[in-house]
mmCIF file of C-alpha atoms in Angstrom:
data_model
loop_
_atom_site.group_PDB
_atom_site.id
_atom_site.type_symbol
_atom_site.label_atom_id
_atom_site.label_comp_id
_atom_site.label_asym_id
_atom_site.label_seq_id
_atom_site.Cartn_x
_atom_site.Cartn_y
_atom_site.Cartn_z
ATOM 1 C CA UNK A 19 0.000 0.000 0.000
ATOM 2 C CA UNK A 20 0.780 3.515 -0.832
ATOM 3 C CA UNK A 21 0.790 4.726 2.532
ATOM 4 C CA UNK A 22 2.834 2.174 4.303
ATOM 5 C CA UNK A 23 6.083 3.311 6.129
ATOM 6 C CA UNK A 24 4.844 6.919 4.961
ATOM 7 C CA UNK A 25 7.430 7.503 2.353
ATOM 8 C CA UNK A 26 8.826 11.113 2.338
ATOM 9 C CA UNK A 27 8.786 10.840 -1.782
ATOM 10 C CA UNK A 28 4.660 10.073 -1.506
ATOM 11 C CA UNK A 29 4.069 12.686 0.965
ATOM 12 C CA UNK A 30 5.900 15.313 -1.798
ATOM 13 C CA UNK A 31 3.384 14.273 -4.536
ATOM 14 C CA UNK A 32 0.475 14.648 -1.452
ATOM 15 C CA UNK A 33 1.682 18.308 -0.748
ATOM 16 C CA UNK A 34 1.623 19.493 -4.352
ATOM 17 C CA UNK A 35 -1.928 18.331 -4.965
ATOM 18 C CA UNK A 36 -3.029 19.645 -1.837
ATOM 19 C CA UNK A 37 -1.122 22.952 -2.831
ATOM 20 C CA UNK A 38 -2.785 23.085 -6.133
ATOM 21 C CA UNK A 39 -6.475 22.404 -4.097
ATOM 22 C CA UNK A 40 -6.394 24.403 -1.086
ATOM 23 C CA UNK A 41 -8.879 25.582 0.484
ATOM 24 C CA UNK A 42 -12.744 23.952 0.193
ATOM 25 C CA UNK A 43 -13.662 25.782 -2.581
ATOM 26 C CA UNK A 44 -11.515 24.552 -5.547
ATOM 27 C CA UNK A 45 -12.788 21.106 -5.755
ATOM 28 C CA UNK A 46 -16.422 22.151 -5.647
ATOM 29 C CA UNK A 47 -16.062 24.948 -8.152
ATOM 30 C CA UNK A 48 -13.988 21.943 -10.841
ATOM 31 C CA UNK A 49 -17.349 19.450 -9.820
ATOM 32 C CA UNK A 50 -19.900 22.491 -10.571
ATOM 33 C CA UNK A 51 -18.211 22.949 -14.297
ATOM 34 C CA UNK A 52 -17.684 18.900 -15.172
ATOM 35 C CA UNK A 53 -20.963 19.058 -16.711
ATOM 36 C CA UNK A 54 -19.619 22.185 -19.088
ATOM 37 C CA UNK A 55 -18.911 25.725 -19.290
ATOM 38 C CA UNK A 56 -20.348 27.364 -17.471
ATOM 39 C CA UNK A 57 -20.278 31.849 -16.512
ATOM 40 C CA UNK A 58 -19.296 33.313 -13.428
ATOM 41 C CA UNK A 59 -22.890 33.762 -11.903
ATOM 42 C CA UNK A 60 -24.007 30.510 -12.838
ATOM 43 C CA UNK A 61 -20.995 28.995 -10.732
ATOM 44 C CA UNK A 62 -21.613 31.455 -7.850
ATOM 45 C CA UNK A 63 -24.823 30.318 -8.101
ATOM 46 C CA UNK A 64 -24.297 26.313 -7.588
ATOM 47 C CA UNK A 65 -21.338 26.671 -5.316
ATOM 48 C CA UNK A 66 -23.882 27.616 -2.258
ATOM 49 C CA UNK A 67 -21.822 29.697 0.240
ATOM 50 C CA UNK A 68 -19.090 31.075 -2.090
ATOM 51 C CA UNK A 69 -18.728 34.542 -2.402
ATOM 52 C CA UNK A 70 -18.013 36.615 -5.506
ATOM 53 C CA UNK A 71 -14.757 37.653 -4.429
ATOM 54 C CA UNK A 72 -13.570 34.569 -3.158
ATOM 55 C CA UNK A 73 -14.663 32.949 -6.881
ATOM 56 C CA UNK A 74 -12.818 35.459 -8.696
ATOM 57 C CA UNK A 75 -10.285 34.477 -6.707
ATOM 58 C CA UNK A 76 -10.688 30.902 -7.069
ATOM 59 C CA UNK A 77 -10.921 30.558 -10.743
ATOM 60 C CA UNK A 78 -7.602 32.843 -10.860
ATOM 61 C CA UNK A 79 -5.902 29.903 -9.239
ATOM 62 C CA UNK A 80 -7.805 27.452 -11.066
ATOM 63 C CA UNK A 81 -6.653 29.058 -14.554
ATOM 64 C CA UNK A 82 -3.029 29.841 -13.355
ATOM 65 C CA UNK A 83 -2.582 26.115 -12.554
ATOM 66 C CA UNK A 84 -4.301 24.801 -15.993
ATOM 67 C CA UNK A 85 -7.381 22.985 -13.984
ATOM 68 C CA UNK A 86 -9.440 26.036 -15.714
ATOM 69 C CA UNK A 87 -10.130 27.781 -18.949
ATOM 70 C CA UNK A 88 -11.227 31.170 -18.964
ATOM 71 C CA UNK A 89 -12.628 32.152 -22.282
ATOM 72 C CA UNK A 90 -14.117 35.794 -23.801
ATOM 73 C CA UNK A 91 -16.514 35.553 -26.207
ATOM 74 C CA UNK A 92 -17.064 38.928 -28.961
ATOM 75 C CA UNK A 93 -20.617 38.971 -28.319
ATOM 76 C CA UNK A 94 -22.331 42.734 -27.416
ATOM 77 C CA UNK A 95 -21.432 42.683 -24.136
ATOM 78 C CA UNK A 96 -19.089 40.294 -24.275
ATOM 79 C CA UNK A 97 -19.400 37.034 -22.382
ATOM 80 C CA UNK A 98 -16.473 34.850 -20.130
ATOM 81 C CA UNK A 99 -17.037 31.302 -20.092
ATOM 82 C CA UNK A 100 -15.384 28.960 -17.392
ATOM 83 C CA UNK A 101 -14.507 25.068 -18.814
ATOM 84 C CA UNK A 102 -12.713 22.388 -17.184
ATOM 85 C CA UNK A 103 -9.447 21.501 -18.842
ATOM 86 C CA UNK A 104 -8.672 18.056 -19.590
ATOM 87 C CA UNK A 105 -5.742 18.096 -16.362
ATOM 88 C CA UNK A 106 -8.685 19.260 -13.811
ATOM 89 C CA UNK A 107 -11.017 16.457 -15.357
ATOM 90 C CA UNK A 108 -8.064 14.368 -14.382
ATOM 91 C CA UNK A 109 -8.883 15.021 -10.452
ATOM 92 C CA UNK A 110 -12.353 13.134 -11.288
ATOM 93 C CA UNK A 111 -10.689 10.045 -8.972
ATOM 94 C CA UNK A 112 -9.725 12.324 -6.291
ATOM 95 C CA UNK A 113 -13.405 13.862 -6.723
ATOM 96 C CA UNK A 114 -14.996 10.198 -6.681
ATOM 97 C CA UNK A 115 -13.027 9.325 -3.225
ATOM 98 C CA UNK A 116 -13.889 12.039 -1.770
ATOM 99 C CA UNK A 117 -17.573 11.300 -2.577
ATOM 100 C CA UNK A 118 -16.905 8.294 -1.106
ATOM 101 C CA UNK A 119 -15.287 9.081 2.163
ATOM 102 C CA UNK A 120 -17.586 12.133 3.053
ATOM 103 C CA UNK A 121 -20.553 9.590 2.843
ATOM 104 C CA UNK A 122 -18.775 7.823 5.575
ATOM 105 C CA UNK A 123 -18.018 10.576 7.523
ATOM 106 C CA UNK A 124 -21.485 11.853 7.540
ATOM 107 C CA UNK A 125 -22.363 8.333 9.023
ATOM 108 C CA UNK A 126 -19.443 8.171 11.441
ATOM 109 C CA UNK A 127 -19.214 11.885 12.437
ATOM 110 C CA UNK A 128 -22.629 13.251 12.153
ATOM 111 C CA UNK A 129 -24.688 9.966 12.465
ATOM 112 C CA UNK A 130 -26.943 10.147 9.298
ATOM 113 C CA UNK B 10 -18.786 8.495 -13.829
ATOM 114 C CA UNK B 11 -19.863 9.673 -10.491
ATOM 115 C CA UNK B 12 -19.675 13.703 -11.561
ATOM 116 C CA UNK B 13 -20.848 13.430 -14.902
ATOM 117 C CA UNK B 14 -23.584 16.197 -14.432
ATOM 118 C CA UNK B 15 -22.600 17.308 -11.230
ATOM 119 C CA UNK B 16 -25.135 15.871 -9.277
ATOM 120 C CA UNK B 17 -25.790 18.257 -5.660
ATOM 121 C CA UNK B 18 -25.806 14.973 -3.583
ATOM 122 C CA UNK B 19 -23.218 14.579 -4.723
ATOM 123 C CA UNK B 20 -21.249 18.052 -4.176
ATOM 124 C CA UNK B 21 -22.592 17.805 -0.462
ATOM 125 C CA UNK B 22 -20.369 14.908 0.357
ATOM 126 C CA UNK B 23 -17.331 16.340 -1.561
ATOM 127 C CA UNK B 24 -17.914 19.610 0.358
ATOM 128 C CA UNK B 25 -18.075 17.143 3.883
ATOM 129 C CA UNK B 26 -15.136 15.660 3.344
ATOM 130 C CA UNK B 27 -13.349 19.042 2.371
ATOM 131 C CA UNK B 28 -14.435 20.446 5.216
ATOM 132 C CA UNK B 29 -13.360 17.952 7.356
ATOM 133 C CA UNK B 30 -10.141 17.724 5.533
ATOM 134 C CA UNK B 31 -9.042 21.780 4.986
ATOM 135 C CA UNK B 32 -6.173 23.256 4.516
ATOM 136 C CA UNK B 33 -2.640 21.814 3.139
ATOM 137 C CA UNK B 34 -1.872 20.214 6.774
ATOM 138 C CA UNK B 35 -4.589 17.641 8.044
ATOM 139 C CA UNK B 36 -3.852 14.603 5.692
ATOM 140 C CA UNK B 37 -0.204 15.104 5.629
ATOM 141 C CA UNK B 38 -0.091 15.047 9.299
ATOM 142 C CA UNK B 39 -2.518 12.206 8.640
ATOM 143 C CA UNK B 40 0.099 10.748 6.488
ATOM 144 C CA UNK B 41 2.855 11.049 8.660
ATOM 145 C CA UNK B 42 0.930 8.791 11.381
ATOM 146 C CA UNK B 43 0.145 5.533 8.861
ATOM 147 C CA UNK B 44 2.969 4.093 9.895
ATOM 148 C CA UNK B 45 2.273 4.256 13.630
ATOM 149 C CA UNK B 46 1.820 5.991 16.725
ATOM 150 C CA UNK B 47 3.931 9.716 16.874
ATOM 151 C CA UNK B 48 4.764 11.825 19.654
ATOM 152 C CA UNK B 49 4.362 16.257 18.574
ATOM 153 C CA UNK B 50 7.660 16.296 18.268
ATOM 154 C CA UNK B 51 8.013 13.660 15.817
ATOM 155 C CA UNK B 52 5.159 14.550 13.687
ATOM 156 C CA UNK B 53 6.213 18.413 13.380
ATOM 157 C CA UNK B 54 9.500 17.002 12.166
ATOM 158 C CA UNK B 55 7.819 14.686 9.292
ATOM 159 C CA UNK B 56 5.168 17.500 8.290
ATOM 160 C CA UNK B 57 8.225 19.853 6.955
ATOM 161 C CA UNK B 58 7.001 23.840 7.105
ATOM 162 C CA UNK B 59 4.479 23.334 9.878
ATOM 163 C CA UNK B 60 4.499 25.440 12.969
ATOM 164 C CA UNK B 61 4.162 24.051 16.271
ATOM 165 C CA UNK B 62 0.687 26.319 17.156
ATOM 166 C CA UNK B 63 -0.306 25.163 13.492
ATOM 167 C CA UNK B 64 0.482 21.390 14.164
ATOM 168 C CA UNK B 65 -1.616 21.818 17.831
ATOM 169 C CA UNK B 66 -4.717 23.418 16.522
ATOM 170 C CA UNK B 67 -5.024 20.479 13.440
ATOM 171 C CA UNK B 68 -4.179 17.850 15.999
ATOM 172 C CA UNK B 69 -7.470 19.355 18.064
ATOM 173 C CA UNK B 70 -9.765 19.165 15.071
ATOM 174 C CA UNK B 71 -8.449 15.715 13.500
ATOM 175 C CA UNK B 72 -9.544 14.583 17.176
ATOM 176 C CA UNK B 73 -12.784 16.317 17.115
ATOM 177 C CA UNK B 74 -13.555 14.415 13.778
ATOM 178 C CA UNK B 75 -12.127 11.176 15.100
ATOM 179 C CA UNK B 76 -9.335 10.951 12.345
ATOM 180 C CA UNK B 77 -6.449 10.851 15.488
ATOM 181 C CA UNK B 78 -6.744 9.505 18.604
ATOM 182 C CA UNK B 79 -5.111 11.316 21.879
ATOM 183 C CA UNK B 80 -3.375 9.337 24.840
ATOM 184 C CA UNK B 81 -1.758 10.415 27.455
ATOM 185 C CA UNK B 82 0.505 7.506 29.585
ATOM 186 C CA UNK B 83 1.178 7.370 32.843
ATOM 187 C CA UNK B 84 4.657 8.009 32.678
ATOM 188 C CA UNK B 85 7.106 10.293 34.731
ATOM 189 C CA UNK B 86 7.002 12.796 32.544
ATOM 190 C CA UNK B 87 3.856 11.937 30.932
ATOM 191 C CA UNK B 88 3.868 11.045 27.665
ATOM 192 C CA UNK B 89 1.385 11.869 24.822
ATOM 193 C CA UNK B 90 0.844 10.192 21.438
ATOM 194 C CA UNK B 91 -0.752 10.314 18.672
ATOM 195 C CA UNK B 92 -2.649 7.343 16.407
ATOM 196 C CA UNK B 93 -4.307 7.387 13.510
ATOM 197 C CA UNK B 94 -8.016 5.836 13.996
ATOM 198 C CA UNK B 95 -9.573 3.270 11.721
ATOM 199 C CA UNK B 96 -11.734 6.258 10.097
ATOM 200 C CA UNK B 97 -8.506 8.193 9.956
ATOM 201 C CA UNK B 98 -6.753 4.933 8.153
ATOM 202 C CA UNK B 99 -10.409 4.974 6.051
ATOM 203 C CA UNK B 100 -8.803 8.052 3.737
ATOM 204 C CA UNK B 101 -6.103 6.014 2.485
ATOM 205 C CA UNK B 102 -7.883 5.866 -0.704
ATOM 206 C CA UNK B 103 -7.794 9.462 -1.020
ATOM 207 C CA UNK B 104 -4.593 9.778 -0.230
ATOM 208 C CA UNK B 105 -3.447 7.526 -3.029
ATOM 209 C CA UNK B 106 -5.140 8.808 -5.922
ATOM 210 C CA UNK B 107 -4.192 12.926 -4.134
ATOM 211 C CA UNK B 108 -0.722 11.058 -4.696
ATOM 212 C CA UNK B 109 -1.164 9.438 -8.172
ATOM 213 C CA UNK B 110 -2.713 13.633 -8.907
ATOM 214 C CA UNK B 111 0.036 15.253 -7.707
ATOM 215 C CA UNK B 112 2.740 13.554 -9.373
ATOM 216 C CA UNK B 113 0.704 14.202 -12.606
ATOM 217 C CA UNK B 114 0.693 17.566 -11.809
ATOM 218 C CA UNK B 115 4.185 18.428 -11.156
ATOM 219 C CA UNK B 116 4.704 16.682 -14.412
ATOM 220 C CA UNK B 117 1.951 19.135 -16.120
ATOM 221 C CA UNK B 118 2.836 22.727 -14.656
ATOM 222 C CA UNK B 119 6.295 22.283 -13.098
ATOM 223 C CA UNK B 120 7.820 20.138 -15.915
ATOM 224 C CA UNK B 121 9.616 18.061 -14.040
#
């Protein structure tokens, strides 16, 4: 197993995706575009809790680490579309665990 | 695929297990105890970058959400350790595909 003796190497490759995800908002704002682009109010919108400031913040770290595309359209006024690149459709494991464990947790922690 | 539409059930356990999970310290101090039972000392030296008021504080809440376990032995000085519980040990999955991730990251924006 992976985690076994806690290998210094494997806990590098942990703290690099964990850099790239801080925070609890990164993951949820990838999830909320998987099923396609999406604009900024429609992701404020299905993030519940976010704030505007804290997206725009978001999907600046998002872009600058190629999970996110941010794309301008020459329409009267012009529109910005969000998509998921093809390396933050690559977190859809990570996503699926996660799923996975916070089920459990809610059964374990919160009893339901 | 599990987030093919992005399904809100779904998106409420992601956001449960981020919550229990923020931040860029709880699984790598979860990491650090797979192998066994840590004293502070030893686990502030594995998690490299991690302050000792940091390490303290995440220790609390990894309690609070039954991912460590506490005890104290009767010994003169007393000694305190630190385990991993079996819902802790339950995030190994995560863990390997945040691994798996981040080494396809660093390969993506860091070239290396």
């Amino acid at each position: 197993m992976l985690t076994k003796g806690g290998c210094p190497k494997n806990m590098l490759s942990i703290r690099d995706a964990l850099e790239a995800l801080e925070g609890r908002w990164k993951l949820l704002i990838l999830f909320s575009l998987q099923p396609g682009a999406k604009r900024f109010k429609e992701i404020s919108k299905e993030v519940t809790g976010i704030t505007d400031k804290t997206l725009s913040k978001e999907l600046k770290i998002l872009e600058m680490n190629q999970l996110v595309k941010r794309e301008v359209y020459d329409t009267f006024p012009p529109t910005v579309e969000y998509t998921i690149t093809a390396h933050g459709k690559s977190l859809e494991k990570v996503m699926e665990e996660l799923h996975y464990w916070g089920l459990a947790h809610r059964r374990e922690i919160m009893g339901k």
